[in-house]
């Protein structure tokens, strides 16, 4: 039933290299992609530093074109090598892959136009390329299982925190008033969140004795209730979870992942996998 | 013994819709109420933003009247549909429901008077309507059980934190003195709480080397003892707790809640429930 | 072997009232003492607020004399009613009880003298009266057992935190330098502690890109390693600890406490207890 | 097979004193070294305080020479007493020991030159001597085992935190812009880390309502996800770990440590140990 790696046609070979990491070429492809993603993010950051952008504008421009063309080729190859391209194109990663390549091309069309400001925003979309890195974090499965199991409790906790901040923020607005920086209720709620989460920027701080007393209560409350999410996750982690299968294979027809280690057929669409 | 839903008189029907969430109408009522509460809170917030209030004063005024009338109708229906209205009226939620409707009516009586400032404060009481949302959080029961079990230990911990802050605040008042912002002992204690809970506003900060040394000790202490409430709650959560019954039924006579899933009679007053 | 409460001589009666909380009179004595301690601390705080001290100087002065005389009487009764007074006088609580009464008497001797500044410091010693409250926290035993068991690990953790702060503070002194507020190494270490413990006053903040990068590493480190003391205490708390006996009896001869509930003789000196 | 302590030649005796802590002399050597390290670090700190350096320059200079000569003697003895000196010289501690002694000698050569600033930096290397203290912390083994076991999960967590900070920092750069202090993307990411880790310096703070809303989300996120590393370490600590052997013996040939308590031969090079 199994085909030897030699007998695969070019599309199947490409699929194995791009979507899987079992072969030597597949691993090399992934490492190159990894560095390209990191390089593209570093470029976005450097471009935002004005003094750097002025000095090395030409270098940044060329580098971005290289990265953009690389990502474009990758995108085309991904579309070509899969059996059901539309499923990939409209998948979460498909959209991110496309959005990663667009901004630089738009700058080509819109050059010397007045829409440079909007373009700038589009360019920043490239930072989402970092989400591609999520593909390399197979070990996060166990963590996610524990978090998913405690989802309901954490939601209740967050709901409680938000309500407490709304009530305490409103009280602080009444106590401190506009003259001490608590200019309106949303800002007071923002301050209550800053304080309860023990961040404490200090841009707004209570001035009246009563305000400082209430602030003390908020801080001690925030200091204590952090025990709640911690307790939830700790107890969930202490339980035994069964190991999840982690396999880098990806179905050639529908791009489904997370196949069992010994799977011969896709659990989603039933087409044959390279065992 | 059980009556069919069709045979209930209007009072009983109303009670089922308003106080319970077993039927389709009951669920719809709850969802509408939920949105009305959130809308009313958003209105209070928007009103406190001066620039917004100036622009959209008419819109805010009309919206508040709509919400106020809706809550008034709800309040009247709640009083009418229950067998023992006084018990509801003087219950915690009964008082909040009443206080939620009053402020706008008072603004009608007191219009053009000098008591607009005090009125403003009364309006803010409506933020407590948010507590009504607690009704929808049945999943919080387990959390509360764990917290209640560790109540004594957490009280001891908070007592310890407060004593440490009083002693350290007094020491800092002696070390730093009034010229560095530690103007009196209560303010120094406030600073000690800000520091121990790792909030750190920075409005007051030690200037002398000795003060900074003591501050370092306070910070490391605060950073370490946060482990105590966390340890308490974690160990409590890790224990097995029996599931609590959660049922949306509410007694028609006395408004008692938390009935067992199969309960046919109110555990509090003994009157029959809709099974 | 047991004497009836009626047959006790006045010293034994006094001992039972002051040192124990089994009888009605003993409980009343404790509650009165509790309020006297809290009142005395509030007085110290109020006195430090200049505006309050100017207005109500006479009231504060009289109140302090009343409290001081009350504590003096209590101290004398404690010394008189115990069989081995020296053991009490030189015990931890004995010294605190004495120090609580001294400051006001010294103000009597030193009135109109030039040593008012030193006196002020002595007055503040009264805040240590709060430590008397520790007597009422019998429930803290379990917590202390868990903390004592994890003492060694927490010491290693704190040692590690201090070393990390010394190294990182020194690096930041080299990177940021004196012009950005990192004026010397101790101050840089202080800043590193402020940052690692997630307090973040903001009185000193890195200005150079490299300094901000290192600061980011410190912050993420501090955010992660807080898991260590929490993990230590959580795992210690999760273990089963045997219940400790908590009994308010105190030996008439040597003032030893923590007797077993059914103890008839002092476990420390062997003299008879009121069973 | 075992040689009596009396029959050891001077090299073997020296090795036992310097590298091990089983004998009385070995313990004394370690305590003296400990104080010398702490003294040298305190000297580096004091020297960095300008006002102190001006006053006590002579005292600091002499003290540093004493410490430097002591460390030089120690270094020579370490090299002489070990069988394979090159292995020690190029080991981690060997390099630190050498770097600890160099700076003061360089100041002798470079005196009155312009390279005093670079020299200053070299001197600070001595702060790494503090790492020698790690030798005394045998109790940290258990902690390290738990941390090593949860290494992968914590790496995933940190990776997740960094990605979240990059994305949120970029969004905040777009929302707040340069006029509110978010001058470029790296600075915005720095701010996101400051906020997510609940440090909150306050040197940069969001000014726009939308920015404050996003900041609130970041803060509540940071407040909640601190539960993840805590949960990981707690669950790891709760597991039972087998005790590790901790023995102060060090191989005379290759300086390998961590031998089993009853080991007679080095587990690394096979040469005989002093049992």
mmCIF file of N, CA and C in Angstrom, chain B residues 1 5 18 68 70 75-76 84 88 111 155 160 174 182 189 203 208 214 223 241 266:
data_model
loop_
_atom_site.group_PDB
_atom_site.id
_atom_site.type_symbol
_atom_site.label_atom_id
_atom_site.label_comp_id
_atom_site.label_asym_id
_atom_site.label_seq_id
_atom_site.Cartn_x
_atom_site.Cartn_y
_atom_site.Cartn_z
ATOM 1 N N UNK B 1 -49.837 15.333 41.213
ATOM 2 C CA UNK B 1 -49.469 16.488 42.030
ATOM 3 C C UNK B 1 -48.992 17.657 41.171
ATOM 4 N N UNK B 5 -47.916 23.125 32.590
ATOM 5 C CA UNK B 5 -47.556 24.530 32.377
ATOM 6 C C UNK B 5 -48.758 25.325 31.879
ATOM 7 N N UNK B 18 -40.038 35.305 35.092
ATOM 8 C CA UNK B 18 -39.140 36.286 35.705
ATOM 9 C C UNK B 18 -38.099 35.641 36.610
ATOM 10 N N UNK B 68 -34.820 53.239 32.580
ATOM 11 C CA UNK B 68 -35.465 53.415 33.881
ATOM 12 C C UNK B 68 -36.874 52.860 33.867
ATOM 13 N N UNK B 70 -38.082 50.561 31.815
ATOM 14 C CA UNK B 70 -37.975 49.109 31.705
ATOM 15 C C UNK B 70 -37.732 48.470 33.071
ATOM 16 N N UNK B 75 -39.514 45.720 38.045
ATOM 17 C CA UNK B 75 -39.634 45.739 39.511
ATOM 18 C C UNK B 75 -41.066 45.459 39.937
ATOM 19 N N UNK B 76 -42.006 46.145 39.263
ATOM 20 C CA UNK B 76 -43.423 45.970 39.600
ATOM 21 C C UNK B 76 -43.851 44.531 39.347
ATOM 22 N N UNK B 84 -44.952 36.247 48.463
ATOM 23 C CA UNK B 84 -44.648 37.086 49.635
ATOM 24 C C UNK B 84 -43.821 38.297 49.196
ATOM 25 N N UNK B 88 -39.361 39.782 49.135
ATOM 26 C CA UNK B 88 -38.544 40.191 47.985
ATOM 27 C C UNK B 88 -38.081 41.634 48.131
ATOM 28 N N UNK B 111 -35.456 68.752 39.291
ATOM 29 C CA UNK B 111 -34.930 69.461 38.136
ATOM 30 C C UNK B 111 -34.752 70.948 38.432
ATOM 31 N N UNK B 155 -7.731 34.911 56.018
ATOM 32 C CA UNK B 155 -7.917 36.002 56.977
ATOM 33 C C UNK B 155 -6.649 36.204 57.795
ATOM 34 N N UNK B 160 -1.800 39.321 58.826
ATOM 35 C CA UNK B 160 -0.343 39.384 58.867
ATOM 36 C C UNK B 160 0.181 40.481 57.935
ATOM 37 N N UNK B 174 9.924 57.032 59.984
ATOM 38 C CA UNK B 174 11.061 57.466 60.799
ATOM 39 C C UNK B 174 12.327 57.621 59.951
ATOM 40 N N UNK B 182 7.101 61.074 52.801
ATOM 41 C CA UNK B 182 6.442 60.241 53.814
ATOM 42 C C UNK B 182 5.937 61.183 54.918
ATOM 43 N N UNK B 189 2.106 54.014 55.665
ATOM 44 C CA UNK B 189 1.503 52.673 55.635
ATOM 45 C C UNK B 189 0.906 52.422 54.246
ATOM 46 N N UNK B 203 4.431 57.400 43.080
ATOM 47 C CA UNK B 203 4.151 58.781 43.491
ATOM 48 C C UNK B 203 4.971 59.131 44.734
ATOM 49 N N UNK B 208 16.541 58.041 50.532
ATOM 50 C CA UNK B 208 17.758 57.766 51.291
ATOM 51 C C UNK B 208 18.208 56.328 51.064
ATOM 52 N N UNK B 214 15.469 49.265 53.063
ATOM 53 C CA UNK B 214 14.252 48.741 53.690
ATOM 54 C C UNK B 214 13.203 48.455 52.615
ATOM 55 N N UNK B 223 7.187 39.879 47.304
ATOM 56 C CA UNK B 223 7.350 38.982 46.160
ATOM 57 C C UNK B 223 7.286 37.527 46.611
ATOM 58 N N UNK B 241 -13.898 18.075 45.561
ATOM 59 C CA UNK B 241 -15.129 18.620 46.084
ATOM 60 C C UNK B 241 -16.304 17.942 45.393
ATOM 61 N N UNK B 266 -40.026 23.415 48.304
ATOM 62 C CA UNK B 266 -38.988 24.360 48.730
ATOM 63 C C UNK B 266 -38.374 23.879 50.034
#
